[in-house]
Amino acid sequence: MRRQYPFHLIEPKWRHFWDAQKTFRAWNPGEAIPEAHPFAVRHGLNGKVDAKGLPPKFYILDMFPYPSGAGLHVGHPEGYTATDILARYRRARGCNVLHPMGWDAFGLPAEQYAIRTGQHPRKTTEENIAVFKRQIQSLGFSYDWSREIDTTDPHYFKWTQWIFLKLYNSWFNPATGKAEPIDSLPTPGEGANSPEALREYRDSRRLAYVTEAPVWWCEELGTVLANEEVIDGKSEVGGFPVVRRPMRQWMLRITAYADRLLQGLEQIDWSESLKEMQRNWIGRSEGAEVVFPLAEGGQAITVFTTRPDTLFGATYMVLSPEHKLVETITTEAQRAAVSAYKTEVARKSDLERTELSREKTGVFTGAYAVNPVNNEKIPIWIADYVLATYGTGAIMAVPAHDARDFEFARKFDLPMRLVVEAPGGQESIGFLGDGTSVNSDFLSGLPTPEAKKKIASWLEEKGKGRKTVNYKLRDWLFSRQRYWGEPFPILWRREEGGPPRHEALDESKLPLQPPALSDFKPTSTGEPPLARASEWVNLPDGSVRETNTMPQWAGSCWYYLRFTDTRNDARFCGSEAEAYWMGTGPGGAGVRPGVDLYVGGIEHAVLHLLYARFWHNVLFDLGYVSTSEPFYKLVNQGLILGEDGQKMSKSRGNVVNPDDILREYGADAFRLYEMFMGPLEMVKPWNTKGVEGVYRFLGRVWRLFVDEESETEFEQAQTASGQNDVNALGRIRLGASVRSTSPTRVQLKALHSCIKKVTEDLEGFRFNTAISALMIFVNEAITWETKPVAILRDFLILLQPFAPHLAEELHAKLRDPNATDGTIAYEQWPKYDTALLIEETAEMPVQVNGKLRDKIVVAAKATQAEIKASALAAEKIQAFIQGKTIKKVIVVPGRLVNIVV
RNA sequence: GCCGGAGUGGCGAAAUGGCAGACGCACAGGACUUAAAAUCCUGGGUUCGUAACAGAACGUGCGGGUUCGAGUCCCGCCUCCGGCACCA
């Protein structure tokens, strides 16, 4: 196909220009802005400017990529293009825009590649970054590359480790609802606390703590994983099986923030579905703990229930097979059966336990408990449908009003008692909703919500239970047995005779670099590979380094903060920079708290987005940041499918490589197509034919401006010299129809309706319809005999965010055919004038009984009565209303007329 | 099962309760060309109807409802996508 316009020369030319001129450099408060920089020129700034002197900030962030060996994928640039368009738009609107990019480069693939090839992950990572960077830069994004971040850079992870130490040295004070320095933790008091006991107490309250607990172990990956990284009993990365295994691990106390993370969602502008995913993951449920004394032996079992109002219906209890009391309470007669069941359950993977065992299983322990409300003796069973990890690991079973208990009771022939009547008054075993309590002594007759309140206060009065809240959220398993991650800034020291104790590495020793290793392979015992570096591990003073590393999420938990002040060596980011870019107060010039706009994939809904919010809340509590929520507005871009409508994958062979598209159609066409495909959030299939469509549009834009003859000369020169000469672009002249004349009313109307539509659509993230408005303008403008420069210039400003290279080139030509400097990037976004949009006459559809029958032309200023008269008089309408009584005539000015007969 | 989101031409899609299908792809016809490509112009929801116009009926997953008027609002279903899933 013949090239529509010389994008192969135009695009690199302008990218070099932007790079050399630092066009997209974002300026921090207090930074010296060169007088000649277009940002300074636009805003009349010179030299050092403080936060108050700078224009309003706008922080537009992409989820930074993991630079994989496969290179960029057409899905990556979708979000990046959307943010770039908005960044360019905000610049034109006069904002100081922060639009950065970086690399989330610690991670498994680089390490696995290292294991296979023996090449150091550092090397692979650097190579992959180079590929990603070249590809991303070839799209003409207006990133401030001076702020580039690499999470594996010691200058960066020094601060990741530093934040970890802040977590380590803090506790969550339930009284204030905030994280506070560990030094402020009151001692438990009461008697003589040995230093040993005090230390243990402190360690048990830290936000980063060590615990020995069953954790997800992935044999194939040779590491443990967080709950969030396990999907259907398989690892999120690679889909390998995982098993529960007790191991000593580092945890972060995210559960302390469950309520804060829930409440924070109310303050931010995220899609309802995404908020819902986070709410579900946190899984708050209100209920009560109820204490059931054992019939013998004086001990008691505490259960959690969301339906304490059904307490009278509890006819048996179930403990999870792993429950602490199982051994104690099991009777001799049942011991064999109980141990057999426990063994059977232990053998099953979690996958089998949940998916395969639809049919309930369980065993009677032989023991009985006493129902605290009616002193009834009820049997205690164990069953694997009760999870050890939720609530107290034990339940009261109310088979009449719980589907699972019902199924279990039917199978094992346990009694059921109806205690809730459905609203219809129908007695119904198996009714699960809210109704009226029955057969429940002092609760009988009460509607469910009131019964819940009454039983809760009854339990509290009698000391038999209390209202409580439970969460599905578990603490965050934070250590990994890998090489390619941030080492923990932690030492282990053994006092004489005592157990080894962890302590923080001194901040002055940061960054703690990983040791040099040649064997990165994981071990099957769970011993991290760092343990092989004995010189690194064992310090001269006898202390030993922690050998676990942090998970990949660590680096992405705070990178957006680093972007505000990337080169700061004294602090994770300067407080003035943080306040300006992240704040809303006097220091912060923005309107919204935190990052103004964050765009990325939905796959991080309960991983990165929850973890980062957690860290940010902690940093906020400790006074390091200005807002409690990091990301004000968040948009998830939809997945791009292959041309066959299937998810792109190597095995399907339907992967589209951006490099191929760029070579053939250029970056502007690529950008435009990705935005024209449909709404940003939707899942949509790729269609290379569609790229040709927008490419043709760009060709039409080109022909709107340039002189055909000069272009032919230019091409002949190119062919003759056999080279791609950028300077030859100077040969291309503007067309003769492009003149500095005053625009006609028709021309103004075309321009201003385009300005209106594009502006409104950009505010609402409707890129596809904004582009269609640009197309409509060009389709009309190309027919004009005279094209006024003033109109074309404004059009280019509208086009610039979408197709920046072409817009720059044509804009330069409008100024001066041989211009080699100046940028359109900071040109003022045009304003539309509504007065220019109004036509003198308007065509109005006329309906009879809601059906379109005719159209009339009326003056724009016509009154309702005039419109009505003219509608009734219309010839075709006459035929429909003849001989009928007109019941009503509805006139919607500017819209339509409907005649009801 | 529960919670989100979505169903509109051959395809991607558009429509503050007010002319359904803007814009684009693909397709068809025409102009230009020795020819092709590129470009430019024209056409198009379906059915009926006409020599051709005209015209009519139907049409936004299905069934109801509200309204002068429903793709849009309400009720009840179906299908697809995403998330959660023995969470007491």
Tab-separated table of N, CA and C (backbone and C1' of nucleotides) in Angstrom, chain A residues 4 273 276 285 305-306 353-354 357 360 385-387 390 395 404 472 676-677 679 689 693 696 700 703 768 772 775-776 779 851 853 855 876 880 890 895-896 898, chain B residues 3-6 11-16 18-20 22-26 37-41 54-58 67-69 81-88:
chain	number	residue	atom	x	y	z
A	4	GLN	N	0.458	6.890	3.109
A	4	GLN	CA	-0.466	8.022	3.085
A	4	GLN	C	0.250	9.351	3.300
A	273	SER	N	-17.661	-1.827	40.318
A	273	SER	CA	-17.310	-3.249	40.282
A	273	SER	C	-15.952	-3.490	40.937
A	276	GLU	N	-16.301	-3.182	44.608
A	276	GLU	CA	-16.990	-4.368	45.091
A	276	GLU	C	-16.018	-5.542	45.234
A	285	SER	N	-17.897	-9.093	57.849
A	285	SER	CA	-19.254	-9.478	58.238
A	285	SER	C	-19.459	-9.297	59.726
A	305	THR	N	-20.856	-16.314	64.535
A	305	THR	CA	-22.050	-16.452	63.701
A	305	THR	C	-22.569	-15.086	63.291
A	306	THR	N	-23.103	-15.015	62.071
A	306	THR	CA	-23.744	-13.766	61.639
A	306	THR	C	-25.225	-13.816	61.982
A	353	ARG	N	-10.588	-30.186	48.569
A	353	ARG	CA	-11.463	-29.891	49.698
A	353	ARG	C	-12.610	-28.983	49.298
A	354	THR	N	-12.333	-28.049	48.418
A	354	THR	CA	-13.403	-27.132	48.050
A	354	THR	C	-14.184	-27.624	46.845
A	357	SER	N	-15.291	-31.989	46.911
A	357	SER	CA	-16.140	-32.529	47.963
A	357	SER	C	-17.443	-31.762	48.092
A	360	LYS	N	-20.984	-33.455	51.658
A	360	LYS	CA	-20.418	-33.152	52.969
A	360	LYS	C	-19.899	-34.421	53.652
A	385	TYR	N	-16.045	-28.916	56.067
A	385	TYR	CA	-16.711	-27.729	55.506
A	385	TYR	C	-16.556	-26.536	56.430
A	386	VAL	N	-16.033	-26.785	57.614
A	386	VAL	CA	-15.688	-25.669	58.499
A	386	VAL	C	-14.191	-25.399	58.364
A	387	LEU	N	-13.894	-24.151	58.054
A	387	LEU	CA	-12.507	-23.781	57.764
A	387	LEU	C	-11.795	-23.325	59.028
A	390	TYR	N	-11.074	-19.259	59.200
A	390	TYR	CA	-12.057	-18.182	59.253
A	390	TYR	C	-12.774	-18.207	60.603
A	395	ILE	N	-18.195	-23.712	64.414
A	395	ILE	CA	-19.509	-23.106	64.186
A	395	ILE	C	-20.569	-23.762	65.065
A	404	ARG	N	-25.647	-25.145	54.276
A	404	ARG	CA	-24.584	-26.135	54.476
A	404	ARG	C	-24.899	-27.038	55.656
A	472	LYS	N	-12.721	-11.683	55.960
A	472	LYS	CA	-12.106	-12.758	55.179
A	472	LYS	C	-10.632	-12.444	54.933
A	676	PHE	N	-9.877	4.328	19.026
A	676	PHE	CA	-11.089	4.372	18.219
A	676	PHE	C	-11.890	3.072	18.293
A	677	MET	N	-11.229	2.018	18.777
A	677	MET	CA	-11.840	0.681	18.800
A	677	MET	C	-13.154	0.629	19.574
A	679	PRO	N	-15.091	1.952	23.712
A	679	PRO	CA	-14.852	2.540	25.025
A	679	PRO	C	-13.648	1.890	25.721
A	689	LYS	N	-7.565	-4.176	9.848
A	689	LYS	CA	-8.274	-3.378	8.826
A	689	LYS	C	-8.722	-2.034	9.417
A	693	GLY	N	-8.243	2.185	8.488
A	693	GLY	CA	-9.267	3.227	8.486
A	693	GLY	C	-8.774	4.519	9.109
A	696	ARG	N	-6.047	6.090	7.009
A	696	ARG	CA	-6.601	6.875	5.895
A	696	ARG	C	-7.048	8.256	6.376
A	700	ARG	N	-5.948	11.929	5.163
A	700	ARG	CA	-6.859	13.012	4.773
A	700	ARG	C	-6.490	14.301	5.500
A	703	ARG	N	-3.597	15.725	3.611
A	703	ARG	CA	-3.983	16.329	2.329
A	703	ARG	C	-4.803	17.601	2.521
A	768	ASN	N	-13.181	7.292	21.699
A	768	ASN	CA	-13.681	6.836	20.395
A	768	ASN	C	-14.587	7.875	19.737
A	772	SER	N	-14.198	10.377	16.365
A	772	SER	CA	-15.192	10.469	15.295
A	772	SER	C	-15.555	11.930	15.035
A	775	MET	N	-12.975	13.281	12.790
A	775	MET	CA	-13.191	12.785	11.428
A	775	MET	C	-14.280	13.581	10.721
A	776	ILE	N	-15.353	13.868	11.469
A	776	ILE	CA	-16.454	14.618	10.888
A	776	ILE	C	-15.964	16.002	10.448
A	779	ASN	N	-13.799	15.540	7.286
A	779	ASN	CA	-14.632	15.214	6.125
A	779	ASN	C	-15.278	16.462	5.545
A	851	LYS	N	-44.894	8.039	15.886
A	851	LYS	CA	-44.214	7.524	14.693
A	851	LYS	C	-43.794	8.666	13.793
A	853	ARG	N	-43.407	10.876	10.830
A	853	ARG	CA	-44.180	10.985	9.597
A	853	ARG	C	-43.654	12.056	8.666
A	855	LYS	N	-40.864	15.843	8.314
A	855	LYS	CA	-39.924	16.773	8.927
A	855	LYS	C	-40.274	18.172	8.485
A	876	LYS	N	-47.749	16.014	4.672
A	876	LYS	CA	-47.853	14.588	4.984
A	876	LYS	C	-48.585	14.346	6.296
A	880	PHE	N	-52.416	12.185	7.877
A	880	PHE	CA	-52.556	11.325	9.050
A	880	PHE	C	-53.570	11.838	10.062
A	890	ILE	N	-47.321	17.649	21.486
A	890	ILE	CA	-46.144	17.874	22.333
A	890	ILE	C	-45.039	18.491	21.492
A	895	ARG	N	-36.042	19.637	19.443
A	895	ARG	CA	-36.031	18.181	19.359
A	895	ARG	C	-37.043	17.653	18.343
A	896	LEU	N	-38.324	17.660	18.731
A	896	LEU	CA	-39.338	17.136	17.829
A	896	LEU	C	-40.743	17.587	18.217
A	898	ASN	N	-44.669	15.894	18.540
A	898	ASN	CA	-45.449	14.666	18.509
A	898	ASN	C	-46.927	15.021	18.603
B	3	C	P	-26.882	-11.156	44.557
B	3	C	O5'	-25.518	-10.372	44.302
B	3	C	C5'	-24.835	-9.740	45.382
B	3	C	C4'	-23.533	-9.192	44.888
B	3	C	C3'	-23.626	-8.379	43.606
B	3	C	O3'	-24.120	-7.079	43.838
B	3	C	C1'	-21.821	-9.876	43.437
B	4	G	P	-24.732	-6.220	42.627
B	4	G	O5'	-23.384	-5.608	42.045
B	4	G	C5'	-23.312	-5.379	40.703
B	4	G	C4'	-21.889	-5.180	40.271
B	4	G	C3'	-21.842	-4.854	38.795
B	4	G	O3'	-21.933	-3.459	38.619
B	4	G	C1'	-20.519	-6.751	39.193
B	5	G	P	-23.201	-2.927	37.711
B	5	G	O5'	-22.694	-3.221	36.234
B	5	G	C5'	-21.433	-2.699	35.811
B	5	G	C4'	-20.929	-3.449	34.612
B	5	G	C3'	-21.877	-3.545	33.433
B	5	G	O3'	-21.964	-2.333	32.712
B	5	G	C1'	-20.823	-5.623	33.762
B	6	A	P	-23.345	-2.010	31.897
B	6	A	O5'	-23.255	-3.047	30.694
B	6	A	C5'	-22.193	-2.947	29.755
B	6	A	C4'	-22.186	-4.148	28.852
B	6	A	C3'	-23.430	-4.334	28.004
B	6	A	O3'	-23.407	-3.452	26.912
B	6	A	C1'	-22.767	-6.415	28.912
B	11	C	P	-22.682	-8.921	12.675
B	11	C	O5'	-21.188	-8.397	12.604
B	11	C	C5'	-20.088	-9.238	12.935
B	11	C	C4'	-18.824	-8.420	12.907
B	11	C	C3'	-18.740	-7.309	13.943
B	11	C	O3'	-18.360	-7.789	15.209
B	11	C	C1'	-18.081	-6.470	11.850
B	12	G	P	-18.873	-7.011	16.498
B	12	G	O5'	-17.943	-5.717	16.533
B	12	G	C5'	-16.548	-5.875	16.747
B	12	G	C4'	-15.891	-4.518	16.838
B	12	G	C3'	-16.557	-3.524	17.779
B	12	G	O3'	-16.257	-3.788	19.127
B	12	G	C1'	-15.997	-2.446	15.764
B	13	A	P	-17.313	-3.404	20.239
B	13	A	O5'	-17.302	-1.819	20.128
B	13	A	C5'	-18.453	-1.057	20.392
B	13	A	C4'	-18.392	0.159	19.517
B	13	A	C3'	-19.410	1.228	19.838
B	13	A	O3'	-18.862	2.130	20.785
B	13	A	C1'	-19.528	0.703	17.547
B	14	A	P	-19.773	2.824	21.843
B	14	A	O5'	-20.682	3.806	20.981
B	14	A	C5'	-20.051	4.889	20.337
B	14	A	C4'	-21.057	5.783	19.683
B	14	A	C3'	-22.232	6.229	20.530
B	14	A	O3'	-21.826	7.239	21.413
B	14	A	C1'	-22.965	5.705	18.350
B	15	A	P	-22.667	7.549	22.664
B	15	A	O5'	-24.059	7.994	22.014
B	15	A	C5'	-24.726	9.155	22.466
B	15	A	C4'	-26.073	9.217	21.810
B	15	A	C3'	-27.229	8.795	22.713
B	15	A	O3'	-27.674	9.866	23.519
B	15	A	C1'	-27.423	7.703	20.631
B	16	U	P	-26.867	10.174	24.817
B	16	U	O5'	-27.965	10.441	25.944
B	16	U	C5'	-28.589	11.703	26.022
B	16	U	C4'	-28.428	12.286	27.397
B	16	U	C3'	-29.673	12.131	28.273
B	16	U	O3'	-29.675	10.893	28.974
B	16	U	C1'	-29.059	14.374	28.204
B	18	G	P	-33.552	11.096	24.832
B	18	G	O5'	-34.534	11.347	23.615
B	18	G	C5'	-35.038	10.223	22.884
B	18	G	C4'	-35.789	10.738	21.685
B	18	G	C3'	-35.083	11.866	20.950
B	18	G	O3'	-35.402	11.729	19.577
B	18	G	C1'	-37.169	12.637	21.739
B	19	C	P	-34.487	10.869	18.614
B	19	C	O5'	-35.227	11.221	17.264
B	19	C	C5'	-36.553	10.760	17.033
B	19	C	C4'	-36.647	10.309	15.603
B	19	C	C3'	-35.586	9.274	15.216
B	19	C	O3'	-36.154	8.373	14.281
B	19	C	C1'	-35.368	11.191	13.866
B	20	A	P	-36.679	7.017	14.779
B	20	A	O5'	-35.370	6.302	15.343
B	20	A	C5'	-34.375	5.914	14.429
B	20	A	C4'	-33.066	5.805	15.146
B	20	A	C3'	-31.924	5.391	14.249
B	20	A	O3'	-31.306	6.547	13.710
B	20	A	C1'	-31.999	3.979	16.152
B	22	A	P	-24.872	5.508	10.727
B	22	A	O5'	-24.155	6.923	10.910
B	22	A	C5'	-24.922	8.109	11.106
B	22	A	C4'	-24.188	9.056	12.026
B	22	A	C3'	-22.687	9.165	11.805
B	22	A	O3'	-22.381	10.070	10.772
B	22	A	C1'	-23.108	8.878	14.098
B	23	C	P	-21.431	9.678	9.571
B	23	C	O5'	-20.093	9.243	10.334
B	23	C	C5'	-19.234	10.206	10.933
B	23	C	C4'	-18.111	9.497	11.662
B	23	C	C3'	-17.406	8.412	10.854
B	23	C	O3'	-16.429	8.953	9.985
B	23	C	C1'	-17.943	7.555	12.973
B	24	G	P	-16.184	8.278	8.563
B	24	G	O5'	-15.616	6.843	8.955
B	24	G	C5'	-14.272	6.710	9.383
B	24	G	C4'	-14.033	5.339	9.942
B	24	G	C3'	-14.090	4.166	8.987
B	24	G	O3'	-12.962	4.095	8.144
B	24	G	C1'	-15.132	3.592	11.007
B	25	C	P	-13.059	3.328	6.747
B	25	C	O5'	-13.168	1.805	7.218
B	25	C	C5'	-12.047	1.152	7.803
B	25	C	C4'	-12.419	-0.257	8.160
B	25	C	C3'	-12.812	-1.153	7.008
B	25	C	O3'	-11.679	-1.639	6.318
B	25	C	C1'	-14.340	-1.441	8.759
B	26	A	P	-11.738	-1.766	4.736
B	26	A	O5'	-12.810	-2.933	4.527
B	26	A	C5'	-12.478	-4.278	4.878
B	26	A	C4'	-13.703	-5.152	4.778
B	26	A	C3'	-14.410	-5.142	3.428
B	26	A	O3'	-13.808	-6.022	2.505
B	26	A	C1'	-15.991	-4.809	5.124
B	37	A	P	-7.307	-2.004	-7.543
B	37	A	O5'	-6.148	-1.311	-6.702
B	37	A	C5'	-5.283	-2.115	-5.881
B	37	A	C4'	-4.133	-1.260	-5.409
B	37	A	C3'	-4.527	-0.020	-4.619
B	37	A	O3'	-4.791	-0.307	-3.269
B	37	A	C1'	-2.932	0.555	-6.255
B	38	A	P	-6.023	0.423	-2.537
B	38	A	O5'	-5.555	1.947	-2.515
B	38	A	C5'	-4.452	2.345	-1.707
B	38	A	C4'	-4.053	3.757	-2.052
B	38	A	C3'	-5.170	4.788	-1.952
B	38	A	O3'	-5.378	5.237	-0.623
B	38	A	C1'	-4.047	5.055	-4.000
B	39	U	P	-6.875	5.555	-0.150
B	39	U	O5'	-7.262	6.834	-1.015
B	39	U	C5'	-6.564	8.062	-0.840
B	39	U	C4'	-6.980	9.038	-1.906
B	39	U	C3'	-8.470	9.354	-1.951
B	39	U	O3'	-8.807	10.358	-1.005
B	39	U	C1'	-7.719	8.867	-4.132
B	40	C	P	-10.207	10.317	-0.277
B	40	C	O5'	-11.196	10.830	-1.414
B	40	C	C5'	-11.102	12.165	-1.899
B	40	C	C4'	-11.993	12.329	-3.102
B	40	C	C3'	-13.435	11.887	-2.894
B	40	C	O3'	-14.202	12.878	-2.230
B	40	C	C1'	-12.639	10.991	-4.921
B	41	C	P	-15.397	12.429	-1.294
B	41	C	O5'	-16.532	12.048	-2.349
B	41	C	C5'	-17.061	13.035	-3.237
B	41	C	C4'	-18.008	12.379	-4.215
B	41	C	C3'	-19.105	11.534	-3.594
B	41	C	O3'	-20.177	12.316	-3.116
B	41	C	C1'	-18.136	10.350	-5.400
B	54	A	P	-38.064	7.382	-2.769
B	54	A	O5'	-39.616	7.589	-2.515
B	54	A	C5'	-40.196	8.878	-2.720
B	54	A	C4'	-41.694	8.751	-2.872
B	54	A	C3'	-42.454	8.289	-1.638
B	54	A	O3'	-42.562	9.307	-0.660
B	54	A	C1'	-43.316	7.212	-3.539
B	55	G	P	-42.115	8.981	0.803
B	55	G	O5'	-43.089	7.783	1.200
B	55	G	C5'	-44.501	8.021	1.270
B	55	G	C4'	-45.254	6.723	1.125
B	55	G	C3'	-45.167	5.783	2.327
B	55	G	O3'	-45.998	6.229	3.380
B	55	G	C1'	-44.920	4.540	0.339
B	56	A	P	-45.491	6.112	4.846
B	56	A	O5'	-45.834	4.608	5.162
B	56	A	C5'	-47.193	4.171	5.106
B	56	A	C4'	-47.266	2.668	5.085
B	56	A	C3'	-46.641	1.975	6.280
B	56	A	O3'	-47.503	1.993	7.397
B	56	A	C1'	-45.962	0.891	4.301
B	57	A	P	-46.892	2.115	8.860
B	57	A	O5'	-46.488	0.604	9.135
B	57	A	C5'	-47.499	-0.398	9.213
B	57	A	C4'	-46.863	-1.762	9.170
B	57	A	C3'	-45.829	-2.028	10.262
B	57	A	O3'	-46.428	-2.390	11.486
B	57	A	C1'	-44.941	-2.686	8.188
B	58	C	P	-45.732	-1.922	12.850
B	58	C	O5'	-44.431	-2.853	12.885
B	58	C	C5'	-44.562	-4.266	13.057
B	58	C	C4'	-43.256	-4.944	12.748
B	58	C	C3'	-42.072	-4.557	13.635
B	58	C	O3'	-42.114	-5.185	14.904
B	58	C	C1'	-41.364	-4.590	11.395
B	67	U	P	-48.940	5.552	32.243
B	67	U	O5'	-47.989	6.420	31.309
B	67	U	C5'	-47.255	7.515	31.855
B	67	U	C4'	-46.317	8.060	30.824
B	67	U	C3'	-46.961	8.425	29.494
B	67	U	O3'	-47.581	9.695	29.546
B	67	U	C1'	-44.952	7.220	29.113
B	68	C	P	-49.009	9.870	28.818
B	68	C	O5'	-48.662	9.859	27.266
B	68	C	C5'	-49.708	9.812	26.302
B	68	C	C4'	-49.114	10.034	24.944
B	68	C	C3'	-47.856	9.223	24.650
B	68	C	O3'	-48.166	7.930	24.192
B	68	C	C1'	-47.475	11.481	24.068
B	69	G	P	-47.369	6.703	24.704
B	69	G	O5'	-45.927	7.001	24.110
B	69	G	C5'	-45.709	6.869	22.700
B	69	G	C4'	-44.321	7.312	22.342
B	69	G	C3'	-43.190	6.588	23.074
B	69	G	O3'	-42.911	5.369	22.441
B	69	G	C1'	-42.794	8.913	23.111
B	81	C	P	-18.614	-16.948	28.479
B	81	C	O5'	-18.024	-15.539	28.952
B	81	C	C5'	-17.195	-14.781	28.088
B	81	C	C4'	-16.881	-13.454	28.733
B	81	C	C3'	-16.262	-13.524	30.123
B	81	C	O3'	-14.892	-13.822	30.092
B	81	C	C1'	-17.980	-11.919	30.130
B	82	G	P	-14.265	-14.658	31.292
B	82	G	O5'	-14.231	-13.592	32.481
B	82	G	C5'	-13.355	-12.484	32.408
B	82	G	C4'	-13.610	-11.553	33.562
B	82	G	C3'	-13.512	-12.171	34.944
B	82	G	O3'	-12.186	-12.364	35.372
B	82	G	C1'	-15.433	-10.819	34.844
B	83	G	P	-11.856	-13.579	36.353
B	83	G	O5'	-12.437	-13.073	37.746
B	83	G	C5'	-11.846	-11.948	38.384
B	83	G	C4'	-12.692	-11.528	39.546
B	83	G	C3'	-12.863	-12.569	40.638
B	83	G	O3'	-11.736	-12.647	41.486
B	83	G	C1'	-14.944	-11.598	40.166
B	84	C	P	-11.327	-14.061	42.078
B	84	C	O5'	-12.446	-14.297	43.178
B	84	C	C5'	-12.539	-13.440	44.306
B	84	C	C4'	-13.788	-13.731	45.080
B	84	C	C3'	-13.952	-15.165	45.563
B	84	C	O3'	-13.146	-15.467	46.687
B	84	C	C1'	-15.984	-14.422	44.667
B	85	A	P	-12.459	-16.912	46.713
B	85	A	O5'	-13.685	-17.902	46.889
B	85	A	C5'	-14.443	-17.851	48.081
B	85	A	C4'	-15.787	-18.478	47.856
B	85	A	C3'	-15.816	-19.990	47.776
B	85	A	O3'	-15.630	-20.557	49.052
B	85	A	C1'	-17.308	-19.083	46.195
B	86	C	P	-15.370	-22.087	49.192
B	86	C	O5'	-16.566	-22.520	50.144
B	86	C	C5'	-17.901	-22.224	49.823
B	86	C	C4'	-18.801	-22.632	50.965
B	86	C	C3'	-18.271	-22.235	52.344
B	86	C	O3'	-19.362	-21.900	53.195
B	86	C	C1'	-18.496	-24.589	52.205
B	87	C	P	-19.916	-20.402	53.038
B	87	C	O5'	-18.858	-19.516	53.821
B	87	C	C5'	-18.780	-19.571	55.230
B	87	C	C4'	-18.140	-18.309	55.756
B	87	C	C3'	-18.593	-17.031	55.055
B	87	C	O3'	-18.581	-16.001	56.007
B	87	C	C1'	-16.275	-17.314	54.752
B	88	A	P	-19.894	-15.233	56.338
B	88	A	O5'	-20.837	-16.290	57.043
B	88	A	C5'	-20.940	-16.296	58.412
B	88	A	C4'	-21.578	-17.567	58.843
B	88	A	C3'	-21.494	-17.798	60.357
B	88	A	O3'	-22.534	-17.137	61.042
B	88	A	C1'	-20.771	-19.735	59.243
